[in-house]
Amino acid sequence: DTEVTQTPKHLVMGMTNKKSLKCEQHMGHRAMYWYKQKAKKPPELMFVYSYEKLSINESVPSRFSPECPNSSLLNLHLHALQPEDSALYLCASSQDIRGEAFFGQGTRLTVV
Amino acid sequence: AQSVTQLDSQVPVFEEAPVELRCNYSSSVSVYLFWYVQYPNQGLQLLLKYLSGSTLVKGINGFEAEFNKSQTSFHLRKPSVHISDTAEYFCAVSDRRNRDDKIIFGKGTRLHILP
């Protein structure tokens, strides 16, 4: 199984809502990532978990809260988002931080 | 820190013609190099990678890339493109000596196949 599964595929939320994005992999990878991608731009790294511990936070606003419940799962909790947070959110995993990353299909988030 | 330059933001090419997408990285230290492809409304998919060994790397969908250490380049090539190759292509690099180093992406090149 070389898949990274993200749910939901699409999400529309209001600025006062709380929602969560979910990501799952069963490749035994010990590094997991959240990226944000705006249209016609490269992915921007948000968070990296290594061995279930947060190792990189790229100065992301606190309205985004990551969680790694176990080595296969990664969540991104969303609260009080702004319209400019609308984007494609990508999850990825890899054996280690330097190596080949496997990406999920993404969650298309729209904040209204 | 590493950086990646993809000089061409967009490359138009006729179907069945050859194509080269250029990528240069910032440092001559030991690196891992990657090319990813992103089709519309999808995630990124690895095309090929250079970790060590042979400088000519073959990937999926008929793509190949050559690692050139002296020119710090890792250009992507395909001898004959198909309409299905229309996508965004990202070059990426990481420092293989530093196990905490993250992958850095270039800005991307949009490959536009002309009929």
mmCIF file of C-alpha atoms in Angstrom:
data_model
loop_
_atom_site.group_PDB
_atom_site.id
_atom_site.type_symbol
_atom_site.label_atom_id
_atom_site.label_comp_id
_atom_site.label_asym_id
_atom_site.label_seq_id
_atom_site.Cartn_x
_atom_site.Cartn_y
_atom_site.Cartn_z
ATOM 1 C CA ASP A 1 0.000 0.000 0.000
ATOM 2 C CA THR A 2 1.711 3.186 -1.203
ATOM 3 C CA GLU A 3 -1.197 5.504 -0.594
ATOM 4 C CA VAL A 4 -1.698 8.518 1.564
ATOM 5 C CA THR A 5 -5.411 8.975 2.148
ATOM 6 C CA GLN A 6 -6.902 12.360 2.953
ATOM 7 C CA THR A 7 -10.433 13.146 4.042
ATOM 8 C CA PRO A 8 -12.541 15.003 3.200
ATOM 9 C CA LYS A 9 -11.750 15.783 -0.433
ATOM 10 C CA HIS A 10 -13.698 19.049 -0.289
ATOM 11 C CA LEU A 11 -14.656 21.225 2.681
ATOM 12 C CA VAL A 12 -16.553 24.477 2.908
ATOM 13 C CA MET A 13 -16.543 26.137 6.294
ATOM 14 C CA GLY A 14 -17.558 29.413 7.835
ATOM 15 C CA MET A 15 -15.154 31.640 9.686
ATOM 16 C CA THR A 16 -16.587 30.630 13.065
ATOM 17 C CA ASN A 17 -16.584 26.883 12.408
ATOM 18 C CA LYS A 18 -14.278 24.213 13.781
ATOM 19 C CA LYS A 19 -13.338 21.399 11.442
ATOM 20 C CA SER A 20 -10.591 18.821 11.047
ATOM 21 C CA LEU A 21 -8.669 17.418 8.114
ATOM 22 C CA LYS A 22 -7.504 13.830 8.344
ATOM 23 C CA CYS A 23 -4.598 11.960 6.804
ATOM 24 C CA GLU A 24 -3.634 8.293 6.994
ATOM 25 C CA GLN A 25 -0.728 6.214 5.693
ATOM 26 C CA HIS A 26 0.212 2.573 6.217
ATOM 27 C CA MET A 27 3.685 2.558 4.686
ATOM 28 C CA GLY A 28 5.474 2.641 8.028
ATOM 29 C CA HIS A 29 6.746 6.141 7.313
ATOM 30 C CA ARG A 30 7.976 8.028 10.366
ATOM 31 C CA ALA A 31 7.722 11.553 8.923
ATOM 32 C CA MET A 32 4.399 13.181 8.082
ATOM 33 C CA TYR A 33 3.696 16.628 6.708
ATOM 34 C CA TRP A 34 1.021 19.235 6.120
ATOM 35 C CA TYR A 35 1.396 21.550 3.138
ATOM 36 C CA LYS A 36 -0.762 24.424 1.949
ATOM 37 C CA GLN A 37 -0.976 25.091 -1.780
ATOM 38 C CA LYS A 38 -2.530 28.136 -3.408
ATOM 39 C CA ALA A 39 -3.437 28.119 -7.078
ATOM 40 C CA LYS A 40 -0.457 28.093 -9.468
ATOM 41 C CA LYS A 41 2.018 28.051 -6.562
ATOM 42 C CA PRO A 42 4.280 25.347 -5.127
ATOM 43 C CA PRO A 43 3.304 23.614 -1.900
ATOM 44 C CA GLU A 44 4.227 25.579 1.223
ATOM 45 C CA LEU A 45 5.336 23.513 4.174
ATOM 46 C CA MET A 46 3.269 24.073 7.330
ATOM 47 C CA PHE A 47 4.187 21.315 9.785
ATOM 48 C CA VAL A 48 6.421 18.264 10.010
ATOM 49 C CA TYR A 49 6.028 15.406 12.442
ATOM 50 C CA SER A 50 8.948 13.052 12.916
ATOM 51 C CA TYR A 51 8.423 9.941 15.028
ATOM 52 C CA GLU A 52 5.071 11.386 16.140
ATOM 53 C CA LYS A 53 6.652 14.562 17.501
ATOM 54 C CA LEU A 54 6.263 17.988 15.977
ATOM 55 C CA SER A 55 9.688 18.825 14.575
ATOM 56 C CA ILE A 56 8.954 21.753 12.252
ATOM 57 C CA ASN A 57 6.334 24.493 12.518
ATOM 58 C CA GLU A 58 6.808 27.042 9.756
ATOM 59 C CA SER A 59 5.377 29.927 11.801
ATOM 60 C CA VAL A 60 1.837 28.858 11.030
ATOM 61 C CA PRO A 61 -0.989 30.866 12.711
ATOM 62 C CA SER A 62 -2.498 29.196 15.765
ATOM 63 C CA ARG A 63 -5.855 28.837 14.037
ATOM 64 C CA PHE A 64 -4.201 25.767 12.456
ATOM 65 C CA SER A 65 -3.478 23.056 15.023
ATOM 66 C CA PRO A 66 -1.788 19.788 14.006
ATOM 67 C CA GLU A 67 -2.082 16.516 15.844
ATOM 68 C CA CYS A 68 -0.396 13.148 15.350
ATOM 69 C CA PRO A 69 -2.350 10.541 17.340
ATOM 70 C CA ASN A 70 -0.122 7.672 16.161
ATOM 71 C CA SER A 71 2.448 6.846 13.516
ATOM 72 C CA SER A 72 -0.211 6.323 10.814
ATOM 73 C CA LEU A 73 -2.489 9.274 11.415
ATOM 74 C CA LEU A 74 -2.153 13.018 11.080
ATOM 75 C CA ASN A 75 -4.876 15.578 11.725
ATOM 76 C CA LEU A 76 -5.129 19.291 11.100
ATOM 77 C CA HIS A 77 -7.638 21.078 13.316
ATOM 78 C CA LEU A 78 -9.073 24.286 11.914
ATOM 79 C CA HIS A 79 -10.691 27.064 13.907
ATOM 80 C CA ALA A 80 -11.645 30.652 13.110
ATOM 81 C CA LEU A 81 -10.126 30.570 9.642
ATOM 82 C CA GLN A 82 -10.034 33.494 7.251
ATOM 83 C CA PRO A 83 -11.077 33.523 3.581
ATOM 84 C CA GLU A 84 -7.404 33.799 2.595
ATOM 85 C CA ASP A 85 -6.881 30.359 4.151
ATOM 86 C CA SER A 86 -8.835 28.856 1.272
ATOM 87 C CA ALA A 87 -6.430 26.513 -0.525
ATOM 88 C CA LEU A 88 -5.555 22.916 -1.286
ATOM 89 C CA TYR A 89 -4.192 21.238 1.843
ATOM 90 C CA LEU A 90 -1.847 18.373 1.135
ATOM 91 C CA CYS A 91 -0.656 15.674 3.478
ATOM 92 C CA ALA A 92 2.521 13.731 2.754
ATOM 93 C CA SER A 93 4.692 11.086 4.378
ATOM 94 C CA SER A 94 8.238 9.776 3.968
ATOM 95 C CA GLN A 95 10.738 7.431 5.576
ATOM 96 C CA ASP A 96 12.675 10.436 6.813
ATOM 97 C CA ILE A 97 12.514 14.179 6.315
ATOM 98 C CA ARG A 98 15.073 14.282 3.510
ATOM 99 C CA GLY A 99 13.622 11.536 1.419
ATOM 100 C CA GLU A 100 10.987 10.881 -1.173
ATOM 101 C CA ALA A 101 7.602 12.127 -0.027
ATOM 102 C CA PHE A 102 4.318 10.444 -0.908
ATOM 103 C CA PHE A 103 1.411 12.861 -1.220
ATOM 104 C CA GLY A 104 -2.292 12.481 -0.693
ATOM 105 C CA GLN A 105 -4.831 13.883 -3.149
ATOM 106 C CA GLY A 106 -5.480 16.867 -0.937
ATOM 107 C CA THR A 107 -8.443 18.586 0.675
ATOM 108 C CA ARG A 108 -9.839 21.569 -1.202
ATOM 109 C CA LEU A 109 -10.794 23.998 1.562
ATOM 110 C CA THR A 110 -13.030 26.997 1.018
ATOM 111 C CA VAL A 111 -13.579 29.464 3.864
ATOM 112 C CA VAL A 112 -16.695 31.621 3.492
ATOM 113 C CA ALA B 1 19.843 26.547 3.106
ATOM 114 C CA GLN B 2 19.081 24.933 -0.188
ATOM 115 C CA SER B 3 17.103 26.660 -2.907
ATOM 116 C CA VAL B 4 15.742 25.496 -6.245
ATOM 117 C CA THR B 5 15.295 27.520 -9.403
ATOM 118 C CA GLN B 6 12.974 26.554 -12.185
ATOM 119 C CA LEU B 7 13.640 29.258 -14.732
ATOM 120 C CA ASP B 8 10.639 28.534 -16.949
ATOM 121 C CA SER B 9 7.223 29.146 -15.437
ATOM 122 C CA GLN B 10 5.545 27.788 -18.535
ATOM 123 C CA VAL B 11 6.754 25.624 -21.428
ATOM 124 C CA PRO B 12 4.587 25.136 -24.536
ATOM 125 C CA VAL B 13 5.512 22.202 -26.768
ATOM 126 C CA PHE B 14 3.843 20.403 -29.620
ATOM 127 C CA GLU B 15 2.580 16.892 -29.126
ATOM 128 C CA GLU B 16 5.199 14.224 -29.960
ATOM 129 C CA ALA B 17 8.010 16.791 -29.730
ATOM 130 C CA PRO B 18 10.813 16.480 -27.150
ATOM 131 C CA VAL B 19 10.817 18.624 -24.027
ATOM 132 C CA GLU B 20 13.322 19.711 -21.377
ATOM 133 C CA LEU B 21 12.276 21.333 -18.106
ATOM 134 C CA ARG B 22 15.150 23.062 -16.369
ATOM 135 C CA CYS B 23 16.059 22.888 -12.700
ATOM 136 C CA ASN B 24 19.069 24.328 -10.889
ATOM 137 C CA TYR B 25 19.781 24.084 -7.178
ATOM 138 C CA SER B 26 21.866 26.333 -5.000
ATOM 139 C CA SER B 27 24.600 24.229 -3.526
ATOM 140 C CA SER B 28 27.089 21.580 -4.553
ATOM 141 C CA VAL B 29 26.837 19.747 -1.239
ATOM 142 C CA SER B 30 25.507 16.215 -1.288
ATOM 143 C CA VAL B 31 21.868 16.406 -2.251
ATOM 144 C CA TYR B 32 18.812 14.358 -2.936
ATOM 145 C CA LEU B 33 16.922 15.583 -5.999
ATOM 146 C CA PHE B 34 13.341 14.959 -7.058
ATOM 147 C CA TRP B 35 10.889 15.760 -9.813
ATOM 148 C CA TYR B 36 7.188 15.704 -8.994
ATOM 149 C CA VAL B 37 4.191 16.067 -11.302
ATOM 150 C CA GLN B 38 0.830 17.544 -10.328
ATOM 151 C CA TYR B 39 -2.210 17.029 -12.529
ATOM 152 C CA PRO B 40 -5.138 19.432 -12.080
ATOM 153 C CA ASN B 41 -6.918 19.116 -8.724
ATOM 154 C CA GLN B 42 -4.637 16.330 -7.553
ATOM 155 C CA GLY B 43 -1.754 15.838 -5.184
ATOM 156 C CA LEU B 44 1.894 15.576 -6.192
ATOM 157 C CA GLN B 45 3.242 12.345 -7.666
ATOM 158 C CA LEU B 46 6.916 11.443 -7.752
ATOM 159 C CA LEU B 47 8.270 11.173 -11.307
ATOM 160 C CA LEU B 48 11.850 10.291 -10.422
ATOM 161 C CA LYS B 49 14.568 10.794 -7.839
ATOM 162 C CA TYR B 50 18.324 11.005 -7.603
ATOM 163 C CA LEU B 51 19.783 9.716 -4.344
ATOM 164 C CA SER B 52 23.219 8.490 -5.460
ATOM 165 C CA GLY B 53 24.896 6.420 -8.155
ATOM 166 C CA SER B 54 24.214 6.814 -11.865
ATOM 167 C CA THR B 55 23.686 10.431 -12.867
ATOM 168 C CA LEU B 56 21.041 9.491 -15.438
ATOM 169 C CA VAL B 57 17.807 8.685 -13.706
ATOM 170 C CA LYS B 58 14.799 7.136 -15.404
ATOM 171 C CA GLY B 59 11.310 7.688 -14.058
ATOM 172 C CA ILE B 60 7.710 6.948 -14.813
ATOM 173 C CA ASN B 61 5.801 7.952 -17.953
ATOM 174 C CA GLY B 62 8.968 7.998 -20.096
ATOM 175 C CA PHE B 63 10.660 10.846 -18.232
ATOM 176 C CA GLU B 64 14.352 10.957 -17.338
ATOM 177 C CA ALA B 65 16.658 13.455 -15.679
ATOM 178 C CA GLU B 66 20.402 13.946 -15.496
ATOM 179 C CA PHE B 67 22.221 15.044 -12.355
ATOM 180 C CA ASN B 68 25.033 17.430 -13.239
ATOM 181 C CA LYS B 69 27.058 18.256 -10.140
ATOM 182 C CA SER B 70 29.366 20.797 -11.778
ATOM 183 C CA GLN B 71 26.438 22.791 -13.122
ATOM 184 C CA THR B 72 24.208 22.066 -10.098
ATOM 185 C CA SER B 73 21.425 21.088 -12.457
ATOM 186 C CA PHE B 74 18.837 18.346 -12.647
ATOM 187 C CA HIS B 75 16.944 18.908 -15.906
ATOM 188 C CA LEU B 76 13.933 16.765 -16.777
ATOM 189 C CA ARG B 77 13.533 15.412 -20.306
ATOM 190 C CA LYS B 78 11.099 13.413 -22.371
ATOM 191 C CA PRO B 79 11.794 12.494 -26.019
ATOM 192 C CA SER B 80 8.145 12.655 -27.144
ATOM 193 C CA VAL B 81 5.356 14.276 -25.156
ATOM 194 C CA HIS B 82 1.704 13.351 -25.131
ATOM 195 C CA ILE B 83 -1.345 15.465 -24.401
ATOM 196 C CA SER B 84 -1.681 13.594 -21.102
ATOM 197 C CA ASP B 85 1.633 15.128 -19.945
ATOM 198 C CA THR B 86 -0.106 18.475 -19.487
ATOM 199 C CA ALA B 87 0.555 19.251 -15.825
ATOM 200 C CA GLU B 88 2.622 21.269 -13.356
ATOM 201 C CA TYR B 89 6.122 19.941 -12.720
ATOM 202 C CA PHE B 90 8.059 20.666 -9.531
ATOM 203 C CA CYS B 91 11.756 20.139 -8.945
ATOM 204 C CA ALA B 92 12.780 19.594 -5.307
ATOM 205 C CA VAL B 93 16.012 19.199 -3.316
ATOM 206 C CA SER B 94 17.145 18.198 0.153
ATOM 207 C CA ASP B 95 20.546 18.021 1.855
ATOM 208 C CA ARG B 96 21.346 14.359 2.332
ATOM 209 C CA ARG B 97 24.013 15.014 4.963
ATOM 210 C CA ASN B 98 21.493 16.585 7.332
ATOM 211 C CA ARG B 99 18.836 14.149 8.458
ATOM 212 C CA ASP B 100 16.666 17.028 9.685
ATOM 213 C CA ASP B 101 16.766 18.882 6.387
ATOM 214 C CA LYS B 102 13.404 19.324 4.714
ATOM 215 C CA ILE B 103 12.595 19.096 1.007
ATOM 216 C CA ILE B 104 12.612 22.449 -0.791
ATOM 217 C CA PHE B 105 10.384 22.865 -3.852
ATOM 218 C CA GLY B 106 10.931 25.035 -6.886
ATOM 219 C CA LYS B 107 8.159 27.320 -8.100
ATOM 220 C CA GLY B 108 7.011 24.886 -10.743
ATOM 221 C CA THR B 109 6.868 24.732 -14.536
ATOM 222 C CA ARG B 110 3.570 24.349 -16.337
ATOM 223 C CA LEU B 111 3.924 22.046 -19.335
ATOM 224 C CA HIS B 112 1.406 22.974 -22.004
ATOM 225 C CA ILE B 113 1.050 20.464 -24.832
ATOM 226 C CA LEU B 114 -0.091 21.922 -28.161
ATOM 227 C CA PRO B 115 -2.061 19.687 -30.546
#
